[in-house]
XYZ file of N, CA and C in Angstrom:
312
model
N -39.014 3.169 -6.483
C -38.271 1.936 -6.296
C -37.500 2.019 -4.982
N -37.357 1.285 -4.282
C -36.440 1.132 -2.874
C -35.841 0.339 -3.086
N -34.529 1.087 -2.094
C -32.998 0.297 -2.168
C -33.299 -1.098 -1.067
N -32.928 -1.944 -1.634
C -33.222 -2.558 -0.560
C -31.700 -3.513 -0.482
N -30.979 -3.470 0.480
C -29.586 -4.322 0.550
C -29.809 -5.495 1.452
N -29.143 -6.562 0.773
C -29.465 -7.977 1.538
C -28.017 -7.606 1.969
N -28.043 -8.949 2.955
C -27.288 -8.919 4.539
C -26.037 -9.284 3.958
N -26.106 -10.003 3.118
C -24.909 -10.531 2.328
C -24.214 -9.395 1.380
N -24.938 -8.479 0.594
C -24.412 -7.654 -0.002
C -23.922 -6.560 1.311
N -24.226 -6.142 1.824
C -23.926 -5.493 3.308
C -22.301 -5.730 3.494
N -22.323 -7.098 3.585
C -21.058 -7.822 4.339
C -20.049 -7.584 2.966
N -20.320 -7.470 1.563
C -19.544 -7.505 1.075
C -18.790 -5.896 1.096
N -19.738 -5.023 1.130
C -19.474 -3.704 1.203
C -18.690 -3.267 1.793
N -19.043 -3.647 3.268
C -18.390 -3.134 4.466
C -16.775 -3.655 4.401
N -16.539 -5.108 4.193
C -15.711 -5.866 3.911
C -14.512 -4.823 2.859
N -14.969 -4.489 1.420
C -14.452 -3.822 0.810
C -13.955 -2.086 1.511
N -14.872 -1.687 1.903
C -14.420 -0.618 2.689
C -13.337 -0.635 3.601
N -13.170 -2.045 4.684
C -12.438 -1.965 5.714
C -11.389 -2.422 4.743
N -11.133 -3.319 3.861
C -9.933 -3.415 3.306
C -9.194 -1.683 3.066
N -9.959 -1.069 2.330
C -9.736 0.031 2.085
C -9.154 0.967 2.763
N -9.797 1.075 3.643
C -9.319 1.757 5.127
C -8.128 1.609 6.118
N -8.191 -0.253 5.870
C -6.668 -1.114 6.276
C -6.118 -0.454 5.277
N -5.719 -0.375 4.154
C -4.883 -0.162 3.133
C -4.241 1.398 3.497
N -4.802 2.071 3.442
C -4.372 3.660 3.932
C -3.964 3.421 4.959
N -4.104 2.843 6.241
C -3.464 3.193 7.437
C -2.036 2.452 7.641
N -1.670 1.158 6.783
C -0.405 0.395 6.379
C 0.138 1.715 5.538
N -0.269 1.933 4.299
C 0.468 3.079 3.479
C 0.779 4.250 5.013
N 0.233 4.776 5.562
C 0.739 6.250 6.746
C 1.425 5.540 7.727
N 1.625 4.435 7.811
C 2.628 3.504 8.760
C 4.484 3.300 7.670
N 3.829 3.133 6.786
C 4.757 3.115 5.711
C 5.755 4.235 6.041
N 5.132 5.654 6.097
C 5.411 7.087 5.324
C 6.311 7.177 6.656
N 5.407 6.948 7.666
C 5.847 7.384 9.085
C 7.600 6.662 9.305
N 7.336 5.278 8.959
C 9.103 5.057 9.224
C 10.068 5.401 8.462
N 9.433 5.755 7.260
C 10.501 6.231 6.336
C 11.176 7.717 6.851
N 9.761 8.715 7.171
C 9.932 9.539 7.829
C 10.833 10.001 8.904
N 10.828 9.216 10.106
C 11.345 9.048 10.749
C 12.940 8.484 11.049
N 13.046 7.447 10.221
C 13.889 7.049 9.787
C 14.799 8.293 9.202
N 14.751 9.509 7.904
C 15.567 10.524 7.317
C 15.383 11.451 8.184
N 14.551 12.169 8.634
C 14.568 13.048 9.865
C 14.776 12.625 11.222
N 14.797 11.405 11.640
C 15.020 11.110 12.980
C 16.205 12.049 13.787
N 17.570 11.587 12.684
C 18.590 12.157 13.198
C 18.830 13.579 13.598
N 17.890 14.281 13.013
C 17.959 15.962 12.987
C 16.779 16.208 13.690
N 15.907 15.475 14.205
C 14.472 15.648 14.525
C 14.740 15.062 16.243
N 13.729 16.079 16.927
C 13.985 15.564 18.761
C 12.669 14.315 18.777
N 13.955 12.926 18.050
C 12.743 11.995 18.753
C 14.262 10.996 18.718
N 13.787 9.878 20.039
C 14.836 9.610 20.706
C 15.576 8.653 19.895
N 16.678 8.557 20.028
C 17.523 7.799 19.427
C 17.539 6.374 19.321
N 16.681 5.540 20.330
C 16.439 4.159 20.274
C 14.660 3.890 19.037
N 14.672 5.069 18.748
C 13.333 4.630 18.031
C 13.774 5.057 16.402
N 15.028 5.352 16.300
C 15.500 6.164 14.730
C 16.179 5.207 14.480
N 17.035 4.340 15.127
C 17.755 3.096 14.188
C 16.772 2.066 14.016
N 16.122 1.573 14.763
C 15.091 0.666 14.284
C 14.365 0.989 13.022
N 13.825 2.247 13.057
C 13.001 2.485 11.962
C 14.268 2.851 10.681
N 15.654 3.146 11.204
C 16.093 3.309 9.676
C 16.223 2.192 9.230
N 16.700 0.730 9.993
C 16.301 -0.265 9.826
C 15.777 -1.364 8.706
N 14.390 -0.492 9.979
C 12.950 -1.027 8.748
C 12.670 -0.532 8.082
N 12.962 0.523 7.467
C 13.472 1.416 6.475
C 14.254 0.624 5.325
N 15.065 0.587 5.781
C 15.772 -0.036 4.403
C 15.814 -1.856 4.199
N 14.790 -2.455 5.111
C 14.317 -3.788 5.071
C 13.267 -3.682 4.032
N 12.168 -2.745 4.282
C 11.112 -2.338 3.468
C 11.519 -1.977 2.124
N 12.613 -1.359 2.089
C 13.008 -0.752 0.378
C 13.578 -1.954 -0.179
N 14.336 -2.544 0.590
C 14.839 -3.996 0.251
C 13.151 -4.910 -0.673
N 12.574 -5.012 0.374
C 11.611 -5.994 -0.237
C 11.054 -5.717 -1.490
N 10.636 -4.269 -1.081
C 9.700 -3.453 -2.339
C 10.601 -3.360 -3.584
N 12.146 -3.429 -3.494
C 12.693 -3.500 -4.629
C 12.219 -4.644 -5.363
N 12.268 -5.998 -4.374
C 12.118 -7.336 -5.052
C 11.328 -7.610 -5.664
N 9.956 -6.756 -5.126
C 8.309 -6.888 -5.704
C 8.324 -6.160 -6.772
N 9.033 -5.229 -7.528
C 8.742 -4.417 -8.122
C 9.608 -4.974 -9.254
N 10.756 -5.754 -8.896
C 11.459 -6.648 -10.255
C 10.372 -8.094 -10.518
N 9.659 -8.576 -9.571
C 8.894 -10.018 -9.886
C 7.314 -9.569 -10.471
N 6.877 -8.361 -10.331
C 5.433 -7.778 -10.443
C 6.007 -6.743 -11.419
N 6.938 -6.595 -12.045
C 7.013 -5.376 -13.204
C 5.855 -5.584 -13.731
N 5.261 -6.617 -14.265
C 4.315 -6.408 -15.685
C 3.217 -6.016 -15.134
N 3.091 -6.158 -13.941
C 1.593 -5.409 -13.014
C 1.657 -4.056 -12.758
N 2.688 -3.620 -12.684
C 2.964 -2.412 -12.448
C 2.205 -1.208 -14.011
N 2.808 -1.826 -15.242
C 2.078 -1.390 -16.252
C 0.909 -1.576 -16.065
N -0.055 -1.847 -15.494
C -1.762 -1.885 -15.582
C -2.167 -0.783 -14.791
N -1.088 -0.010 -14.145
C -1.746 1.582 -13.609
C -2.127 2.860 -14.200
N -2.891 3.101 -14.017
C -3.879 4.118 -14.729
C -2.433 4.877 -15.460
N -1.504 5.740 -14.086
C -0.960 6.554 -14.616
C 0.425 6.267 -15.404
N 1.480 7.582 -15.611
C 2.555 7.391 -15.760
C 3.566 6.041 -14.605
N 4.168 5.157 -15.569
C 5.143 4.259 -15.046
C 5.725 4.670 -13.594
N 6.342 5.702 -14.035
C 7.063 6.173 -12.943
C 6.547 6.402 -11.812
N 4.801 6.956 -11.873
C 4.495 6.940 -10.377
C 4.353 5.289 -9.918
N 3.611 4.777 -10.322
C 3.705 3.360 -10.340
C 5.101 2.761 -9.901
N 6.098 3.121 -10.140
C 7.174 2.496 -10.082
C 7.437 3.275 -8.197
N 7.480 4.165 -8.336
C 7.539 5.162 -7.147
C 6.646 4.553 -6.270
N 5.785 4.773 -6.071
C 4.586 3.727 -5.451
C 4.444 2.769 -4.848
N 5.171 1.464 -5.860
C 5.609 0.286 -5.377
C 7.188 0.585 -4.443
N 7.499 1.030 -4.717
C 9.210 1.417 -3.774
C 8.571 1.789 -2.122
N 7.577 2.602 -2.281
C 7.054 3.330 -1.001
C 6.343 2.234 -0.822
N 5.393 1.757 -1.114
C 4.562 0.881 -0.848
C 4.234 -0.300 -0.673
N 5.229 -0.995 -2.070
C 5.322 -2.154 -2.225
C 3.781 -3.011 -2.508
N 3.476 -4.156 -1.403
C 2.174 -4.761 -2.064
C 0.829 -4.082 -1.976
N 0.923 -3.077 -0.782
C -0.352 -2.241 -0.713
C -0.840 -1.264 -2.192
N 0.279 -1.339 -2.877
C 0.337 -0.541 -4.557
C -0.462 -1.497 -5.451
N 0.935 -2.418 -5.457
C 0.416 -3.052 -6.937
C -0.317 -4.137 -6.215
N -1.118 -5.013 -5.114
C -2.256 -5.670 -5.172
C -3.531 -5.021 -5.496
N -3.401 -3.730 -5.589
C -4.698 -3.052 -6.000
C -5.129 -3.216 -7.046
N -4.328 -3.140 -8.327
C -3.870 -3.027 -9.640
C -4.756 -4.453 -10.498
N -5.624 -3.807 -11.384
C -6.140 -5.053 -12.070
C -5.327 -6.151 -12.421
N -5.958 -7.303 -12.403
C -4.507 -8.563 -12.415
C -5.294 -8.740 -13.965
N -5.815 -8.564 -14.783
C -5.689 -8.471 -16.286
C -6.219 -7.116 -16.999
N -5.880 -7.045 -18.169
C -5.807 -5.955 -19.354
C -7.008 -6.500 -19.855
């Protein structure tokens, strides 16, 4: 039997992949200002790039709090324990729970 992929299934693939791929590189953009942001101050990176990011740092925790009180019940549809889930969405916010089956 041969695989044979139409052009359309192709596009959906690839499509799903690059979401995928977008998704991880927002999450290590994530990590990085947070990062930066708690070590900046003790860390040799310059001082006009550590308040911004503590910043957006705590703009980001701001939001992800909000998503994580309006999307609680999505949050339960993750495989694992609550708490990472809950953890997750704090770091992550929508790159978490849009993943997350939208029904049981």
């Amino acid at each position: 039997m041969h695989l044979i992929i139409k052009r359309h299934q192709l596009k959906i693939l690839l499509h799903a992949k690059m979401k995928k791929m977008i998704n991880y590189v927002l999450r290590a953009v994530c990590l990085m200002v947070y990062l930066i942001a708690i070590i900046g101050p003790a860390a040799p990176v310059p001082p006009a790039m550590v308040v911004p990011c503590q910043w957006l740092a705590l703009a980001l925790l701001a939001a992800h709090v909000g998503e994580l009180l309006l999307f609680f019940p999505r949050m339960r549809r993750y495989q694992g324990p609550l708490a990472v889930s809950i953890a997750l969405t704090l770091l992550f916010g929508l790159l978490h729970w849009a993943a997350l089956p939208t029904r049981d």
